[in-house]
Amino acid sequence: MALLRLDPLLNIFLTAPCPLCDRPGKPLLCHDCQQQLQDCQASSQSAQSIQLGQAQPPLTRLGIYEGPTKRAIAQLKYNNTPALAQPLGEGLAEVWLQQQPNKHYLSRFKSSQHPWVLPVPMHPTKQRQRGFNQAELIAQNFCHRSGLPLMANGLHRIQATQPQFELSPAERQQNVSQAFAIGAALQQKRHQRRPVLLLDDIYTTGATIQAIAQVLTAAQIPIAGIVVVAQAMK
Ligand SMILES: [Zn+2]
């Protein structure tokens, strides 16, 4: 009996703190931070398009790169909290699924025609240092919630590049222009002409996405859309 009475107390100490604010989490984020992420989601419904050569794929984002979304990405990447990929990836999938063109697309086409989700790859050396690729973890959770197929190695990063945030917009373009290649898995399935959704954590100038789009366009692989956790506003 004594043990039973102790249980709630033990629980307080055993629950890991919320990675965004250090208050008790339940089971990962505390109630307030969970709510704040959902509010970002609610205010981020309007899809925009971005220009990639001749195509204009829609950009879907969970939120703007500030406040709770920014904190969550920083914790995930720099404070070794890969579990945060779950609320971010699932939240992003919910936004994507609520957008009218996507609802229409999913109901009209059979699942063998649904787009493959391609996470933006990290260079293998950098990924070994971090221990994971955050875009891939977010993509796993995005696919789990949306039902879309994941192609984790659809793209390869063939050049180690400087972090984009250290560079000017022109330098960013140059930095990543030769950085990507199509992986064997996607190469083999090219003939299916299935579209792809590109997924990344942050969208800033679009230089990374532009560089990948060039590689995909050259291989005649259509881009159905871009999905990002956060869009940085200049
Ligand atoms: Zn919190």
Short mmCIF file of C-alpha atoms and ligand atoms in Angstrom, two decimals:
data_model
loop_
_atom_site.label_atom_id
_atom_site.label_comp_id
_atom_site.label_asym_id
_atom_site.label_seq_id
_atom_site.Cartn_x
_atom_site.Cartn_y
_atom_site.Cartn_z
CA MET A 1 0.00 0.00 0.00
CA ALA A 2 2.80 2.34 0.91
CA LEU A 3 4.25 1.81 -2.53
CA LEU A 4 0.96 2.69 -4.21
CA ARG A 5 0.78 5.98 -2.30
CA LEU A 6 4.30 6.81 -3.44
CA ASP A 7 3.54 6.24 -7.09
CA PRO A 8 2.27 9.72 -8.07
CA LEU A 9 5.29 11.27 -6.38
CA LEU A 10 7.68 8.94 -8.18
CA ASN A 11 5.95 9.83 -11.41
CA ILE A 12 6.81 13.50 -11.02
CA PHE A 13 10.48 12.65 -10.77
CA LEU A 14 10.43 10.00 -13.49
CA THR A 15 8.70 12.18 -16.08
CA ALA A 16 11.34 13.82 -18.26
CA PRO A 17 11.01 17.60 -18.37
CA CYS A 18 9.49 19.22 -21.45
CA PRO A 19 12.44 19.84 -23.81
CA LEU A 20 11.11 23.28 -24.75
CA CYS A 21 10.57 24.81 -21.30
CA ASP A 22 11.87 22.35 -18.66
CA ARG A 23 8.51 22.00 -16.94
CA PRO A 24 7.15 18.44 -16.49
CA GLY A 25 6.34 16.97 -19.91
CA LYS A 26 3.43 14.64 -20.69
CA PRO A 27 4.93 12.38 -22.12
CA LEU A 28 7.17 14.57 -24.26
CA LEU A 29 5.98 18.18 -24.48
CA CYS A 30 4.16 19.94 -21.64
CA HIS A 31 0.58 21.03 -22.22
CA ASP A 32 1.50 24.67 -22.95
CA CYS A 33 4.19 23.90 -25.51
CA GLN A 34 1.98 21.32 -27.22
CA GLN A 35 -0.74 23.99 -27.43
CA GLN A 36 1.66 26.60 -28.81
CA LEU A 37 2.80 24.25 -31.56
CA GLN A 38 -0.83 23.54 -32.44
CA ASP A 39 -1.52 27.29 -32.58
CA CYS A 40 1.34 27.70 -35.11
CA GLN A 41 -0.28 24.95 -37.11
CA ALA A 42 -3.70 26.63 -37.03
CA SER A 43 -2.31 29.96 -38.22
CA SER A 44 -0.27 28.37 -41.01
CA GLN A 45 -3.02 27.07 -43.26
CA SER A 46 -2.44 29.22 -46.32
CA ALA A 47 -0.34 27.36 -48.86
CA GLN A 48 1.93 29.35 -51.14
CA SER A 49 3.78 28.32 -54.24
CA ILE A 50 7.45 28.70 -54.95
CA GLN A 51 9.15 29.13 -58.27
CA LEU A 52 11.45 26.25 -59.23
CA GLY A 53 12.46 26.71 -62.83
CA GLN A 54 9.21 26.32 -64.75
CA ALA A 55 7.33 24.53 -62.00
CA GLN A 56 5.54 26.10 -59.05
CA PRO A 57 5.11 23.44 -56.40
CA PRO A 58 3.13 24.42 -53.30
CA LEU A 59 5.00 25.03 -50.05
CA THR A 60 3.42 23.63 -46.89
CA ARG A 61 4.80 24.69 -43.51
CA LEU A 62 3.95 23.92 -39.92
CA GLY A 63 4.85 27.44 -38.82
CA ILE A 64 7.12 30.44 -39.10
CA TYR A 65 10.70 29.99 -37.86
CA GLU A 66 10.20 31.70 -34.50
CA GLY A 67 8.84 31.00 -31.01
CA PRO A 68 7.98 27.39 -30.19
CA THR A 69 8.70 26.07 -33.70
CA LYS A 70 12.20 27.55 -33.67
CA ARG A 71 12.86 26.25 -30.14
CA ALA A 72 11.65 22.78 -31.08
CA ILE A 73 13.93 22.58 -34.15
CA ALA A 74 16.93 23.84 -32.15
CA GLN A 75 16.33 21.29 -29.39
CA LEU A 76 15.87 18.50 -31.89
CA LYS A 77 19.06 19.28 -33.81
CA TYR A 78 21.49 20.77 -31.34
CA ASN A 79 20.39 19.31 -28.02
CA ASN A 80 20.07 15.70 -29.12
CA THR A 81 16.28 15.40 -28.76
CA PRO A 82 15.27 13.28 -31.77
CA ALA A 83 11.94 12.45 -30.08
CA LEU A 84 10.76 15.96 -31.02
CA ALA A 85 10.57 14.79 -34.64
CA GLN A 86 7.29 13.13 -33.71
CA PRO A 87 5.12 16.17 -32.84
CA LEU A 88 6.76 18.17 -35.64
CA GLY A 89 6.34 15.50 -38.32
CA GLU A 90 2.82 14.59 -37.30
CA GLY A 91 1.77 18.24 -37.02
CA LEU A 92 3.18 18.93 -40.46
CA ALA A 93 1.26 15.95 -41.88
CA GLU A 94 -1.96 17.27 -40.35
CA VAL A 95 -1.47 20.65 -42.04
CA TRP A 96 -0.68 18.96 -45.36
CA LEU A 97 -3.73 16.66 -45.13
CA GLN A 98 -6.05 19.57 -44.38
CA GLN A 99 -5.09 21.43 -47.54
CA GLN A 100 -7.80 21.06 -50.13
CA PRO A 101 -5.66 20.13 -53.16
CA ASN A 102 -4.02 17.35 -51.16
CA LYS A 103 -7.33 15.94 -49.90
CA HIS A 104 -8.53 15.93 -53.47
CA TYR A 105 -5.32 14.33 -54.72
CA LEU A 106 -5.39 11.53 -52.14
CA SER A 107 -9.01 10.67 -52.83
CA ARG A 108 -8.59 10.76 -56.60
CA PHE A 109 -5.40 8.75 -57.01
CA LYS A 110 -4.73 5.26 -55.74
CA SER A 111 -1.99 4.79 -53.19
CA SER A 112 0.45 3.39 -55.74
CA GLN A 113 0.40 6.87 -57.31
CA HIS A 114 0.83 8.88 -54.12
CA PRO A 115 4.01 10.93 -53.97
CA TRP A 116 7.14 9.61 -52.35
CA VAL A 117 8.36 11.71 -49.46
CA LEU A 118 12.05 12.56 -49.84
CA PRO A 119 13.81 14.04 -46.81
CA VAL A 120 16.63 16.46 -47.64
CA PRO A 121 19.76 14.40 -46.94
CA MET A 122 22.72 15.34 -44.77
CA HIS A 123 26.29 14.61 -45.75
CA PRO A 124 27.24 11.22 -44.22
CA THR A 125 30.09 12.77 -42.18
CA LYS A 126 27.79 15.34 -40.61
CA GLN A 127 25.08 12.77 -40.01
CA ARG A 128 27.54 10.55 -38.16
CA GLN A 129 28.46 13.51 -35.94
CA ARG A 130 24.84 14.33 -35.11
CA GLY A 131 23.75 10.71 -34.97
CA PHE A 132 20.62 11.29 -37.05
CA ASN A 133 19.23 13.34 -39.92
CA GLN A 134 16.42 15.45 -38.46
CA ALA A 135 14.67 15.76 -41.85
CA GLU A 136 14.54 11.97 -42.13
CA LEU A 137 13.08 11.57 -38.62
CA ILE A 138 10.49 14.26 -39.31
CA ALA A 139 9.70 12.54 -42.64
CA GLN A 140 9.17 9.18 -40.88
CA ASN A 141 6.57 10.77 -38.62
CA PHE A 142 5.06 12.74 -41.49
CA CYS A 143 4.59 9.49 -43.43
CA HIS A 144 3.29 7.63 -40.41
CA ARG A 145 0.48 10.18 -40.00
CA SER A 146 -0.24 10.93 -43.67
CA GLY A 147 0.08 7.39 -45.02
CA LEU A 148 2.39 8.61 -47.81
CA PRO A 149 5.37 6.40 -48.68
CA LEU A 150 8.82 7.38 -47.40
CA MET A 151 11.90 7.08 -49.58
CA ALA A 152 14.60 7.83 -47.03
CA ASN A 153 17.53 7.43 -49.44
CA GLY A 154 15.89 8.90 -52.52
CA LEU A 155 18.51 11.67 -52.49
CA HIS A 156 22.18 11.72 -51.58
CA ARG A 157 24.31 14.58 -50.40
CA ILE A 158 27.54 14.15 -52.31
CA GLN A 159 29.34 17.26 -51.05
CA ALA A 160 29.88 18.47 -47.53
CA THR A 161 28.76 22.10 -47.50
CA GLN A 162 29.09 25.01 -45.10
CA PRO A 163 26.04 25.62 -42.88
CA GLN A 164 23.66 27.81 -44.93
CA PHE A 165 22.96 30.22 -42.07
CA GLU A 166 26.57 31.45 -42.21
CA LEU A 167 26.17 32.65 -45.82
CA SER A 168 24.54 35.38 -47.91
CA PRO A 169 21.72 34.38 -50.31
CA ALA A 170 24.09 34.35 -53.32
CA GLU A 171 26.67 32.31 -51.44
CA ARG A 172 23.97 29.85 -50.34
CA GLN A 173 23.05 29.12 -53.95
CA GLN A 174 26.71 28.51 -54.84
CA ASN A 175 27.32 26.46 -51.69
CA VAL A 176 24.69 23.80 -52.46
CA SER A 177 24.56 23.95 -56.28
CA GLN A 178 26.49 20.67 -56.78
CA ALA A 179 25.70 19.08 -53.42
CA PHE A 180 22.94 16.60 -54.34
CA ALA A 181 22.43 13.49 -56.44
CA ILE A 182 19.61 11.02 -56.94
CA GLY A 183 20.00 7.84 -54.89
CA ALA A 184 19.85 4.32 -56.30
CA ALA A 185 16.36 3.64 -54.90
CA LEU A 186 14.83 6.59 -56.74
CA GLN A 187 16.93 6.00 -59.83
CA GLN A 188 15.51 2.47 -60.11
CA LYS A 189 11.92 3.67 -59.79
CA ARG A 190 12.22 6.69 -62.08
CA HIS A 191 10.22 5.00 -64.83
CA GLN A 192 7.15 5.00 -62.55
CA ARG A 193 7.06 8.80 -63.00
CA ARG A 194 5.64 9.13 -59.53
CA PRO A 195 5.88 12.66 -58.09
CA VAL A 196 7.88 13.45 -54.96
CA LEU A 197 7.36 15.66 -51.93
CA LEU A 198 10.56 17.27 -50.61
CA LEU A 199 10.73 17.54 -46.83
CA ASP A 200 13.12 19.69 -44.80
CA ASP A 201 13.20 21.24 -41.34
CA ILE A 202 13.74 24.89 -42.32
CA TYR A 203 13.08 26.79 -45.53
CA THR A 204 14.98 30.08 -45.80
CA THR A 205 16.06 31.32 -49.25
CA GLY A 206 15.10 28.08 -50.95
CA ALA A 207 18.66 27.52 -52.24
CA THR A 208 18.78 23.90 -51.01
CA ILE A 209 15.39 23.07 -52.52
CA GLN A 210 16.38 24.79 -55.80
CA ALA A 211 19.55 22.69 -56.02
CA ILE A 212 17.57 19.46 -55.44
CA ALA A 213 14.88 20.56 -57.91
CA GLN A 214 17.50 20.91 -60.64
CA VAL A 215 18.67 17.34 -60.09
CA LEU A 216 15.09 16.00 -60.06
CA THR A 217 14.07 18.00 -63.11
CA ALA A 218 17.08 16.70 -65.05
CA ALA A 219 15.92 13.16 -64.18
CA GLN A 220 12.33 14.07 -65.18
CA ILE A 221 10.95 13.42 -61.72
CA PRO A 222 8.00 15.72 -60.97
CA ILE A 223 7.90 17.65 -57.67
CA ALA A 224 4.41 17.60 -56.12
CA GLY A 225 5.29 19.96 -53.28
CA ILE A 226 7.69 21.14 -50.61
CA VAL A 227 6.90 20.49 -46.93
CA VAL A 228 8.89 22.17 -44.17
CA VAL A 229 8.50 22.49 -40.43
CA ALA A 230 9.36 26.18 -40.45
CA GLN A 231 9.72 28.96 -42.95
CA ALA A 232 12.22 31.66 -42.00
CA MET A 233 10.93 35.14 -42.84
CA LYS A 234 13.60 37.53 -44.12
ZN ZN B 1 6.95 22.97 -22.37
#
